[in-house]
mmCIF file of C-alpha atoms and ligand atoms in Angstrom:
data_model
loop_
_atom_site.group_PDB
_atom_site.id
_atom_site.type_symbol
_atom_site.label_atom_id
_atom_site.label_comp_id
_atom_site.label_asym_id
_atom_site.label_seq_id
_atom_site.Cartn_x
_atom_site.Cartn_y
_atom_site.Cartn_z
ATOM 1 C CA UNK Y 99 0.000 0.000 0.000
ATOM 2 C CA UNK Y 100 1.396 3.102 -1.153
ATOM 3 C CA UNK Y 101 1.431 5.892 1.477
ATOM 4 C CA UNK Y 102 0.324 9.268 1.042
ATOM 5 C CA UNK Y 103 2.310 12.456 0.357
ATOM 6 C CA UNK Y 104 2.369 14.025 3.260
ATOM 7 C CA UNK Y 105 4.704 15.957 5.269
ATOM 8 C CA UNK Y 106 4.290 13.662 8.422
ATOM 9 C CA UNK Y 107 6.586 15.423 11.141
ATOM 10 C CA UNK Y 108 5.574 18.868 10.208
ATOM 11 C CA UNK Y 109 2.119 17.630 11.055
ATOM 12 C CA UNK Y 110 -0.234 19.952 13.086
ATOM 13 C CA UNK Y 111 -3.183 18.372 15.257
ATOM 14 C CA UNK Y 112 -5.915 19.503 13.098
ATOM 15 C CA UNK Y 113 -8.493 17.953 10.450
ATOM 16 C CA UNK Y 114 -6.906 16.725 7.485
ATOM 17 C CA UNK Y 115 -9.953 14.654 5.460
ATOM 18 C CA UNK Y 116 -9.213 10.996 5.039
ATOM 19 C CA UNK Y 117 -10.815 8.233 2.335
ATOM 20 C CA UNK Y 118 -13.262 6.891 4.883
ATOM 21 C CA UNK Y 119 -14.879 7.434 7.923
ATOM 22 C CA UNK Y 120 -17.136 4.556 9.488
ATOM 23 C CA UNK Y 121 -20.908 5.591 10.226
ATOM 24 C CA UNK Y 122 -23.753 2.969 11.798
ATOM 25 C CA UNK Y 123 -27.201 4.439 12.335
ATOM 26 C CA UNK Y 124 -29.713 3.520 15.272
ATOM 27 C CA UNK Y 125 -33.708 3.287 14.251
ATOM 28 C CA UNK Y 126 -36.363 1.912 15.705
ATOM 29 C CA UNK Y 127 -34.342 0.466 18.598
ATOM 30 C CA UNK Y 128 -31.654 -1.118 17.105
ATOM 31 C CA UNK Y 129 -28.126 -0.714 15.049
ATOM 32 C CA UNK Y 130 -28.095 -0.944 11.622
ATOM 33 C CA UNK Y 131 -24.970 -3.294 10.195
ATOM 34 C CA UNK Y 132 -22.835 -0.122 9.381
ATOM 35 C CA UNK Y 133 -19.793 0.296 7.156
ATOM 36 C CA UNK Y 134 -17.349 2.742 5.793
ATOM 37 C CA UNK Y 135 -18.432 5.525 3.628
ATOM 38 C CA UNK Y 136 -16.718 8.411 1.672
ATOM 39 C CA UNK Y 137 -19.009 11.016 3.073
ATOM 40 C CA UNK Y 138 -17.427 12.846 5.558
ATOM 41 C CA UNK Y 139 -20.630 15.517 6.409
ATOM 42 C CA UNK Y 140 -23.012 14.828 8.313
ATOM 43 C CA UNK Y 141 -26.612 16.395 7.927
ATOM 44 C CA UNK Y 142 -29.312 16.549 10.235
ATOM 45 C CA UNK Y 143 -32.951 18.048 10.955
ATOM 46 C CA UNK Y 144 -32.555 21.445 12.580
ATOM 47 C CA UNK Y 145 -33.763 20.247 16.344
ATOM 48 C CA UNK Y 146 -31.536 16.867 16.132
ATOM 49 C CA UNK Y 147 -31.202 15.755 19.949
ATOM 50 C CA UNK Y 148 -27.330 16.536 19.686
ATOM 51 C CA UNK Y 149 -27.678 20.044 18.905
ATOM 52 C CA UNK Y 150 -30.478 21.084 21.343
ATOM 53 C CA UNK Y 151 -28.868 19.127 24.446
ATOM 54 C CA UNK Y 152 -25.953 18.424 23.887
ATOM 55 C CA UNK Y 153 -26.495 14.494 23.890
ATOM 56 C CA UNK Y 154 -22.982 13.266 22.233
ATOM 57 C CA UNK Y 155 -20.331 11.113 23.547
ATOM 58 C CA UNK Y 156 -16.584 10.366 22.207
ATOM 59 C CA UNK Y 157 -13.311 8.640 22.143
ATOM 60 C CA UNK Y 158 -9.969 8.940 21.281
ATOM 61 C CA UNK Y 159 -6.686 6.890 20.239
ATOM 62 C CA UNK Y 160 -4.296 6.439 17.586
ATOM 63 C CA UNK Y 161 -3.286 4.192 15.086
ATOM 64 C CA UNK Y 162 0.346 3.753 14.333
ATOM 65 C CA UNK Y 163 3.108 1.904 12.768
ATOM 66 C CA UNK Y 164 5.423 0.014 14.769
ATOM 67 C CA UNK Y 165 9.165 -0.948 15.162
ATOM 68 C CA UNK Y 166 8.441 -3.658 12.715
ATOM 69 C CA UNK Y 167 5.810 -2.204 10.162
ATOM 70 C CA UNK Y 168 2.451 -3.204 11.769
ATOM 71 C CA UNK Y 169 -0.294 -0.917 11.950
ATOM 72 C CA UNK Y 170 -1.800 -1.221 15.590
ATOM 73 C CA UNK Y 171 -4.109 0.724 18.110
ATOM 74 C CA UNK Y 172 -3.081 0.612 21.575
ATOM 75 C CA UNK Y 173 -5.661 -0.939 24.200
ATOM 76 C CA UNK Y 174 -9.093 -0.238 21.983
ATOM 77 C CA UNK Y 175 -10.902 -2.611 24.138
ATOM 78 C CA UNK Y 176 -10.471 0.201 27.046
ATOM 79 C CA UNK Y 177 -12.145 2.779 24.826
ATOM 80 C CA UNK Y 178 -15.119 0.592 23.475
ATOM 81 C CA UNK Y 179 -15.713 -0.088 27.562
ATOM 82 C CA UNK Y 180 -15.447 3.808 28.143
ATOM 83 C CA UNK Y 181 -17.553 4.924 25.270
ATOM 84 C CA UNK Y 182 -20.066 1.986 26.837
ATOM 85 C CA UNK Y 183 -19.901 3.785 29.675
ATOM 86 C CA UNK Y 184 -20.176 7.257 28.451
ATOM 87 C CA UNK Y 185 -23.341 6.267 26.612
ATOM 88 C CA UNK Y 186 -24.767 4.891 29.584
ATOM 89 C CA UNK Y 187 -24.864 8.219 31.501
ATOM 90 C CA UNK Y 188 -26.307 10.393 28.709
ATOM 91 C CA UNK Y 189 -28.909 7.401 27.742
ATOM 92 C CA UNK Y 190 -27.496 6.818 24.628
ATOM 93 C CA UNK Y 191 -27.674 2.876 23.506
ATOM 94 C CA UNK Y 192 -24.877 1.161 23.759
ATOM 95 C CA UNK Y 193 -23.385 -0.604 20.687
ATOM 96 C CA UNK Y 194 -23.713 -4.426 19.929
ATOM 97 C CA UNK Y 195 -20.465 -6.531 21.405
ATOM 98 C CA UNK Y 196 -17.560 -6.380 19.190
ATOM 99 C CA UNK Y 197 -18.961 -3.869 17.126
ATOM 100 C CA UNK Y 198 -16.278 -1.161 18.491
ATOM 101 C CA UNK Y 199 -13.210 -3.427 17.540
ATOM 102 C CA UNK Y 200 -14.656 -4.353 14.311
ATOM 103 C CA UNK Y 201 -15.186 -0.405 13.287
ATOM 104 C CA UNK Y 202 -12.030 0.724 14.596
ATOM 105 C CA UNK Y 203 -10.615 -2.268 12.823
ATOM 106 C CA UNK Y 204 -12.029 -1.524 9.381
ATOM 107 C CA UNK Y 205 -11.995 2.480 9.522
ATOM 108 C CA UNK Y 206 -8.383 1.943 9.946
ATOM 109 C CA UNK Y 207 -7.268 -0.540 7.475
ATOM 110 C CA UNK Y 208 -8.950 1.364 4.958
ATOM 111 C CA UNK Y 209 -6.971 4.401 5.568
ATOM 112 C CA UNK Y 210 -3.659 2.205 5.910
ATOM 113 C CA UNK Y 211 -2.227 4.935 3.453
ATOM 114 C CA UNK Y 212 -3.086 7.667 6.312
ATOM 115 C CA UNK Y 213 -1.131 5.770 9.075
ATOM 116 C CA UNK Y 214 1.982 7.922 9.302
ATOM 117 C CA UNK Y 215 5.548 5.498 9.158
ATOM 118 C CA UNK Y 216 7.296 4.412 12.103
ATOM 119 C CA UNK Y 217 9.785 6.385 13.343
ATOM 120 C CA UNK Y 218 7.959 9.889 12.158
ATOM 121 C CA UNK Y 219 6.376 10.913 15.287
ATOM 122 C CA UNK Y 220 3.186 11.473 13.790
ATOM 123 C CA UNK Y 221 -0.023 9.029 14.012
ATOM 124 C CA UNK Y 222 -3.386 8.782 12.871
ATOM 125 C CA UNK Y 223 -6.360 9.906 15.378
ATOM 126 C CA UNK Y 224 -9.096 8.225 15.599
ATOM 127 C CA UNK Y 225 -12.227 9.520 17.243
ATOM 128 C CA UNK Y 226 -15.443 7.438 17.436
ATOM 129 C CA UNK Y 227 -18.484 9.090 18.400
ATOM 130 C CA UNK Y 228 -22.293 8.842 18.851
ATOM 131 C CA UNK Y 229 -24.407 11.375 18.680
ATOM 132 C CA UNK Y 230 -28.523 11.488 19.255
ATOM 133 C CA UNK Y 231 -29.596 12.538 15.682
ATOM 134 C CA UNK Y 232 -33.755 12.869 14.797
ATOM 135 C CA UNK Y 233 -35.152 15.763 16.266
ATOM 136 C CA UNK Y 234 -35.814 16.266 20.009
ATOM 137 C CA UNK Y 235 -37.733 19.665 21.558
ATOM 138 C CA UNK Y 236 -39.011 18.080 24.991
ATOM 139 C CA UNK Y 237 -36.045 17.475 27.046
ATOM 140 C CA UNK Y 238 -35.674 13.582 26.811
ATOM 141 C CA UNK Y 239 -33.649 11.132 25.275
ATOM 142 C CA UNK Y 240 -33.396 10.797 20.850
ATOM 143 C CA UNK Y 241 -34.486 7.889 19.616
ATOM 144 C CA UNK Y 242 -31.875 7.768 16.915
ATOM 145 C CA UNK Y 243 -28.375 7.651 16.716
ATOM 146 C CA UNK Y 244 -25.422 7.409 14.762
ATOM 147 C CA UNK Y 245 -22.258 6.358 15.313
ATOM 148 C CA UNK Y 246 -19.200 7.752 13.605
ATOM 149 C CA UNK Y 247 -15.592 7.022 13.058
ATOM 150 C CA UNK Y 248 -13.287 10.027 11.723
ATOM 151 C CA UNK Y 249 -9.620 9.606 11.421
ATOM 152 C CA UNK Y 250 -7.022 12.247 10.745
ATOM 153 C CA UNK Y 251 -3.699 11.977 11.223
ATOM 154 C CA UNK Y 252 -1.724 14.360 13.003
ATOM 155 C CA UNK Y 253 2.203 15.521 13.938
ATOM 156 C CA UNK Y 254 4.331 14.844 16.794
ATOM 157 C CA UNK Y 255 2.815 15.951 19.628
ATOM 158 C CA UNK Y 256 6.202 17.159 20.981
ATOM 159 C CA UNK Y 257 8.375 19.072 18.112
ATOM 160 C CA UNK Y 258 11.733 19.065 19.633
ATOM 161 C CA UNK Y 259 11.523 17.893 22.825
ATOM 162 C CA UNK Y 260 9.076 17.612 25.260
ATOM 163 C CA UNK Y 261 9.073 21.180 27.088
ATOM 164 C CA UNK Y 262 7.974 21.696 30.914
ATOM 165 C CA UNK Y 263 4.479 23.274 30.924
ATOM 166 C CA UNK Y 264 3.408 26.074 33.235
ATOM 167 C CA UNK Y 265 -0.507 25.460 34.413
ATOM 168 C CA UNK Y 266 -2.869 27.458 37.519
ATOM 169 C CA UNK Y 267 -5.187 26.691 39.267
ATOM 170 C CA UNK Y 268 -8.415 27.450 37.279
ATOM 171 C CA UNK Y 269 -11.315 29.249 39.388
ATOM 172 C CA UNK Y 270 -13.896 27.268 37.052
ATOM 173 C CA UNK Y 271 -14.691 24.220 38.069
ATOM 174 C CA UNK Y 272 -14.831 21.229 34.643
ATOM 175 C CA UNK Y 273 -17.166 18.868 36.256
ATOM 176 C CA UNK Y 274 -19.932 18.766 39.294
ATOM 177 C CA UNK Y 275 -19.774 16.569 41.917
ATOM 178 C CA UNK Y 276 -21.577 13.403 41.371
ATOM 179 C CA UNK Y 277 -21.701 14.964 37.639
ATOM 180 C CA UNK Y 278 -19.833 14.060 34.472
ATOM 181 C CA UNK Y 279 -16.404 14.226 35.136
ATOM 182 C CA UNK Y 280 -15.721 11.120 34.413
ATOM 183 C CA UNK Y 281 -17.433 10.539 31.456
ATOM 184 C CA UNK Y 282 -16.154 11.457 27.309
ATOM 185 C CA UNK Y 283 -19.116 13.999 26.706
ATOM 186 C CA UNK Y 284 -18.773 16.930 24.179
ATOM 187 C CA UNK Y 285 -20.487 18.707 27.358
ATOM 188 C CA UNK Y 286 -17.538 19.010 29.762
ATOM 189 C CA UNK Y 287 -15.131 20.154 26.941
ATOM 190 C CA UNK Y 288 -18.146 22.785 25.678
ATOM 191 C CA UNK Y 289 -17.610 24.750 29.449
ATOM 192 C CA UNK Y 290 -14.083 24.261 29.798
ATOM 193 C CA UNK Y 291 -13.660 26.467 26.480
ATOM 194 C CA UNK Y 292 -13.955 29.879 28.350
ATOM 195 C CA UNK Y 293 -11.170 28.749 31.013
ATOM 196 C CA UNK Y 294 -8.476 27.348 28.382
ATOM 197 C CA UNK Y 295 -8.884 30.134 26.278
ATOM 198 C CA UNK Y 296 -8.068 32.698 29.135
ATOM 199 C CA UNK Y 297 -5.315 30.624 30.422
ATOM 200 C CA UNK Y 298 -3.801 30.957 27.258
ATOM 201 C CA UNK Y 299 -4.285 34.482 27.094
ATOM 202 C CA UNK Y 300 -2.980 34.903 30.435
ATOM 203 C CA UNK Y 301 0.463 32.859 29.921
ATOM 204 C CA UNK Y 302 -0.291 29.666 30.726
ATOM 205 C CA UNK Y 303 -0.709 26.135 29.284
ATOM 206 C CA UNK Y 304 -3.452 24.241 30.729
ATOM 207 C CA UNK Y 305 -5.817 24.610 33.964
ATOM 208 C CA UNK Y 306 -5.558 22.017 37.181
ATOM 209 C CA UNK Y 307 -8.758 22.124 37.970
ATOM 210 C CA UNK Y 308 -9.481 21.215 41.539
ATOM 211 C CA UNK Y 309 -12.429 18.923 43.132
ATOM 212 C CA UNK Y 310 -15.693 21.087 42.240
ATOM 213 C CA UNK Y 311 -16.793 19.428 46.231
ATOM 214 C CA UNK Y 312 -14.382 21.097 48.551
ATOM 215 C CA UNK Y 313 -12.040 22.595 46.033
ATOM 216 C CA UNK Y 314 -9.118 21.675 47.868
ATOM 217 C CA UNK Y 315 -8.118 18.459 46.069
ATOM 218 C CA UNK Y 316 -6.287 18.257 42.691
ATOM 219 C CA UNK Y 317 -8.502 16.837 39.580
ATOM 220 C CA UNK Y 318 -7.000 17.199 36.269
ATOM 221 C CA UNK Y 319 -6.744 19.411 33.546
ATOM 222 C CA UNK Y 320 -9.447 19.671 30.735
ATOM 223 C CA UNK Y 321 -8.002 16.524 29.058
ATOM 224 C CA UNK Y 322 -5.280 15.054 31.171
ATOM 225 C CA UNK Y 323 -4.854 13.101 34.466
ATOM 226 C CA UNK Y 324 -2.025 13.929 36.832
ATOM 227 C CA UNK Y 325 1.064 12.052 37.962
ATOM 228 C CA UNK Y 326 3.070 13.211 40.570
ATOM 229 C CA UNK Y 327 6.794 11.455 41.476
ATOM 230 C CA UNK Y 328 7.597 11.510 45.293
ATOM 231 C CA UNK Y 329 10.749 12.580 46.589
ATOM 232 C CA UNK Y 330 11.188 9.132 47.447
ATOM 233 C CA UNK Y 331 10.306 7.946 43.797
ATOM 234 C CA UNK Y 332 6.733 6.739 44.734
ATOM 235 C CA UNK Y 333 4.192 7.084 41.530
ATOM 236 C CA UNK Y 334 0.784 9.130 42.970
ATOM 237 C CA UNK Y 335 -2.422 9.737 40.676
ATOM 238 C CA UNK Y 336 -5.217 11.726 42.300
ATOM 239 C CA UNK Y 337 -7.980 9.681 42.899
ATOM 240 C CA UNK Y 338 -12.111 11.006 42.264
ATOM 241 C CA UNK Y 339 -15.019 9.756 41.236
ATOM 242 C CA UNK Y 340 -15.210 12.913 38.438
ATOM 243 C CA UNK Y 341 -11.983 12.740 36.823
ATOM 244 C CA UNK Y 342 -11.952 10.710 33.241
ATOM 245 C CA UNK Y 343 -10.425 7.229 33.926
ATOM 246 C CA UNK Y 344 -7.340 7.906 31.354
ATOM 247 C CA UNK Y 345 -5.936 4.531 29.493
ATOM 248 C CA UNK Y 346 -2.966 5.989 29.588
ATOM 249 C CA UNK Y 347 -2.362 6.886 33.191
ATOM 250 C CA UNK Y 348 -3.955 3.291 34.029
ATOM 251 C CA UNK Y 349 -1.456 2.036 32.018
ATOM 252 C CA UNK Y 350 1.807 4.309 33.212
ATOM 253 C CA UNK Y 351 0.686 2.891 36.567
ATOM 254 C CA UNK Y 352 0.742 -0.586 35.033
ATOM 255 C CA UNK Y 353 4.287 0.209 33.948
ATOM 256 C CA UNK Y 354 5.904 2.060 37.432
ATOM 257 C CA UNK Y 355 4.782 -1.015 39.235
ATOM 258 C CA UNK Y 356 5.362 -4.343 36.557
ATOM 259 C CA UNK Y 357 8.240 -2.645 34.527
ATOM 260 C CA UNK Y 358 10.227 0.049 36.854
ATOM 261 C CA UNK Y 359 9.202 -1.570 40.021
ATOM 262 C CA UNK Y 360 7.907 1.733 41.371
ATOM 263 C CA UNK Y 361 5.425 1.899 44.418
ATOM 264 C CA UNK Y 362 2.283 3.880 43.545
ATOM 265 C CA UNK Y 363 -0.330 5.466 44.276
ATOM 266 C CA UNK Y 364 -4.150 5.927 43.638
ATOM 267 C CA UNK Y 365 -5.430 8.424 46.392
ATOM 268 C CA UNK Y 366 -6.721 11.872 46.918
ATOM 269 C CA UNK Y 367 -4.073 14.441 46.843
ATOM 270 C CA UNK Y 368 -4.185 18.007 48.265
ATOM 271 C CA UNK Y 369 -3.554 21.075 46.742
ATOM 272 C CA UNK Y 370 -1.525 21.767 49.817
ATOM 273 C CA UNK Y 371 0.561 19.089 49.519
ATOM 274 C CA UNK Y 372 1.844 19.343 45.715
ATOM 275 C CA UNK Y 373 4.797 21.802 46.668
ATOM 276 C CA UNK Y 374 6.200 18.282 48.479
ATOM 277 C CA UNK Y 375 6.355 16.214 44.839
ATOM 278 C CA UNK Y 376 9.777 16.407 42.642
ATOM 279 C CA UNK Y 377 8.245 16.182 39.322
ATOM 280 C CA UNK Y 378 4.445 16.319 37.586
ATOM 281 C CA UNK Y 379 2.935 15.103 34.422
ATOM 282 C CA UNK Y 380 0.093 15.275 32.603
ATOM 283 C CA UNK Y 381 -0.839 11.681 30.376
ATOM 284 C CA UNK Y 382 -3.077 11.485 27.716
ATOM 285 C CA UNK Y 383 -3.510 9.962 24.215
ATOM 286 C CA UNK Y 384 -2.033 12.795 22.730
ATOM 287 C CA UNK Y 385 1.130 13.314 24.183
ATOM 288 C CA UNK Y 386 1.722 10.139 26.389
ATOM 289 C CA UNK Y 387 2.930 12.311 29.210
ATOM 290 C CA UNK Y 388 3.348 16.298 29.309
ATOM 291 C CA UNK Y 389 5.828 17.279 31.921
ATOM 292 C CA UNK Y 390 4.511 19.797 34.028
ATOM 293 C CA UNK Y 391 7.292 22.528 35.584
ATOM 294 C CA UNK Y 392 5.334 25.124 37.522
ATOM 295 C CA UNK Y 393 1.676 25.275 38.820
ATOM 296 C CA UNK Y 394 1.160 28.642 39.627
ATOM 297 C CA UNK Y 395 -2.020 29.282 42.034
ATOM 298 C CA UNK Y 396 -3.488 32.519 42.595
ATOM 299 C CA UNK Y 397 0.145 34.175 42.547
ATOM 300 C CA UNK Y 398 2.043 31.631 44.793
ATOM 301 C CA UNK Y 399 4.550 29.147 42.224
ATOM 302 C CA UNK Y 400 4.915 25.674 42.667
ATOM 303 C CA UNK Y 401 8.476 25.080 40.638
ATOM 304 C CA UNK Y 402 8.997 21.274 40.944
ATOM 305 C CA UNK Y 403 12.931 20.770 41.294
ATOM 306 C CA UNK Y 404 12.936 18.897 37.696
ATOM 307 C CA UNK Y 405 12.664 22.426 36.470
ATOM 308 C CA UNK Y 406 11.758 23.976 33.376
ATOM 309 C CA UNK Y 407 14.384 22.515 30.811
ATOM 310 C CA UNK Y 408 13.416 18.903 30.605
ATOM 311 C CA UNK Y 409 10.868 16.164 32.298
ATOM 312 C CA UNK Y 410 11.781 15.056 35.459
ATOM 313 C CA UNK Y 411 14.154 11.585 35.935
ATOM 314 C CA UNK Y 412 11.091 8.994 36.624
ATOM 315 C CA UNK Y 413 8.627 10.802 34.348
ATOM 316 C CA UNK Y 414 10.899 10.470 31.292
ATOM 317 C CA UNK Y 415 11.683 6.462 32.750
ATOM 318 C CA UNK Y 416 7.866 6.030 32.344
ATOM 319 C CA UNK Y 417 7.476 7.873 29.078
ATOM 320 C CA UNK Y 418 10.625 6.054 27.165
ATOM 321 C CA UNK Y 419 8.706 2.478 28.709
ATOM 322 C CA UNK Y 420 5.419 2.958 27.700
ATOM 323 C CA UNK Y 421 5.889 4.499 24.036
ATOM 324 C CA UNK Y 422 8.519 1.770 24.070
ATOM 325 C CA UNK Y 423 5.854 -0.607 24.481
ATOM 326 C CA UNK Y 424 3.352 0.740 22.020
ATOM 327 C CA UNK Y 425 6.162 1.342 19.689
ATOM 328 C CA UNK Y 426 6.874 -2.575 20.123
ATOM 329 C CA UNK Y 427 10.409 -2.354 21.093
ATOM 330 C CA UNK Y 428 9.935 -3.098 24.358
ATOM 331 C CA UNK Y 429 7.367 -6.440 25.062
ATOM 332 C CA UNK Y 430 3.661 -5.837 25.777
ATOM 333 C CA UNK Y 431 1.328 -6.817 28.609
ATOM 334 C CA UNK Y 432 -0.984 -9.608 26.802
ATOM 335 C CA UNK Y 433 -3.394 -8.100 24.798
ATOM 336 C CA UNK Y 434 -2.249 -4.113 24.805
ATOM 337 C CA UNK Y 435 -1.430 -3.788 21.396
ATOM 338 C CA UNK Y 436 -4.090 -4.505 18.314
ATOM 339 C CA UNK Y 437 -2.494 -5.678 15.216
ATOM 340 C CA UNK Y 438 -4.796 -4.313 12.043
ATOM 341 C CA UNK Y 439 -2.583 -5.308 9.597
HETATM 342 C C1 PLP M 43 -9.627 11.746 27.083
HETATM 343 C C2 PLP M 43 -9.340 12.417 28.373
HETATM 344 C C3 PLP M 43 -8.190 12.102 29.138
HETATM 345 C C4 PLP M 43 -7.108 11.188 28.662
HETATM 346 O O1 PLP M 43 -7.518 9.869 28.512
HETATM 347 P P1 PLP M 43 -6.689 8.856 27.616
HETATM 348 O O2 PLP M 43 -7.524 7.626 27.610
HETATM 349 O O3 PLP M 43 -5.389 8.615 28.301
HETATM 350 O O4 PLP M 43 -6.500 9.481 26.286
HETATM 351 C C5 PLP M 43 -8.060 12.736 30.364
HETATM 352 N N1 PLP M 43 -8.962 13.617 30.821
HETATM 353 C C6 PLP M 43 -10.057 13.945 30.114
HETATM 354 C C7 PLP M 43 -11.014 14.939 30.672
HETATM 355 C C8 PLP M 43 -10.284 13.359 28.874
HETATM 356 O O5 PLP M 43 -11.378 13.694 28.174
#
């Protein structure tokens, strides 16, 4: 299969069109087969449920070559559970079993020639999502659906280097308590808009946002869990029932404790107590882990002593293991990586 021309490590993360995209429809209470189609709009009546309310769930993860030319996705079968579970909360029906795999499967072998080459940096995104679709005016559930597949690749997420970040502490609040935190809605990213946009226009990178309960606890950002490194090398991730469960900070934890033979951590962590850790990061999809330098709060700085010039000793230990892993030069836990072709 002959790849595309594209420039992949001068990449951007934006839209760049693909061949396909993968689209299933739900009527009269079930899914239709589904397949991949050329069409990459989408048109709907005026008062479609999704554009009243709001009723739309996603995922994310990426499709890459490895070490020795396989295109895989890492751990899909942890999105298809999360998207399950997203759907669940804002009544949207769930798919049929294996129908996730099977999508992601296809959508991505037919864009083979979109999945940037190993060693480039760059990778292609895939985001899945259902949305309610026929019209709704009453506030209640849609009765139809459809589920989408996009895919677009996109650059490096680090251009040379990965950089310390500066965040603060964000006086909006991303999720309620006993809310949606810790769901993939469209919703929580809609509010968290106003707050990332005058972060950035303020100096800084990203917002910790803090437990909306007692606000004295750190969250996460709008699309990244926390990892903080002890002084005494100890691996702690804040623990809440309305942060998003990120695969990849399950799976850094996976890796400090069965790889680096780290101690760690799931537990609440104070605001107060962050000045005490020697170095932060942010993991995601995107980026694996962004190391964080400085949290700034209100005026008082939090420097962590890995400083500003690169990630801190155990962070980039965890980073170089797990994109090791997905890269498949180091070995995999059983069933991590899936092969597409
Ligand atoms: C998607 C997301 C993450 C990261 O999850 P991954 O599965 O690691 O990509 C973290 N926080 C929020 C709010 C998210 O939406």
């Amino acid at each position: 299969m002959e790849k595309k021309n594209i420039d992949w490590s001068n990449l951007g993360f934006g839209y760049l069109q693909t061949d396909y995209s993968y689209v299933s429809n739900y009527r009269d209470g079930a899914w239709d087969e589904g397949g991949l189609t050329e069409d990459h709009t989408v048109t709907l009546n005026e008062c479609a449920g999704v554009l009243q309310y709001a009723q739309t769930v996603f995922e994310g993860l990426k499709a890459y070559t490895t070490d020795d030319g396989h295109i895989v996705t890492f751990r899909p079968d942890l999105n298809d559970e999360r998207l399950a579970a997203s759907a669940a909360r804002l009544e949207i029906p769930v798919l049929p079993k294996g129908r996730f795999l099977e999508a992601v499967t296809k959508v991505v072998a037919a864009n083979a020639a979109y999945v940037p080459p190993y060693g480039s940096g760059a990778t292609l995104y895939v985001r899945p999502y259902i949305f309610g679709s026929n019209a709704v005016i009453g506030v209640k559930p849609a009765d139809e659906y459809q589920f989408r597949i996009l895919c677009t690749p996109v650059g490096p997420y680090f251009k040379g280097g990965a950089k310390p970040i500066t965040i603060r502490v964000s006086d909006f609040d991303r999720a309620a308590p006993h809310g949606t935190g810790n769901i993939k809605a469209g919703l929580n990213y809609a509010m968290s808009l106003h707050a990332i946009v005058t972060a950035h226009r303020e100096g800084y990178d990203e917002n910790l946002y803090l437990d909306p309960g007692t606000r004295t606890k750190v969250e996460e950002t709008g699309g990244a869990n926390f990892l903080f490194i002890t002084k005494d090398n100890k691996v702690v991730t804040p623990k809440s029932d309305s942060i998003l469960p990120s695969i990849t900070r399950r799976s850094l934890m996976h890796v400090a404790q069965e790889y680096l033979g780290l101690q760690v951590e799931q537990r609440e962590v104070y605001l107060d107590e962050v000045k005490d850790f020697a170095e932060c990061g942010l993991c995601g999809t995107a980026a694996v882990i962004s190391p964080v330098g400085k949290i700034v709060d209100h005026g008082r700085e939090i420097c962590f002593p890995s400083g500003m010039d690169e990630m801190g000793p155990v962070t980039k230990k965890l980073y170089d293991t797990l994109t090791g892993i997905q890269m498949g030069r180091i070995e995999a836990p059983e069933g991590w990586i899936h092969v597409i072709a």
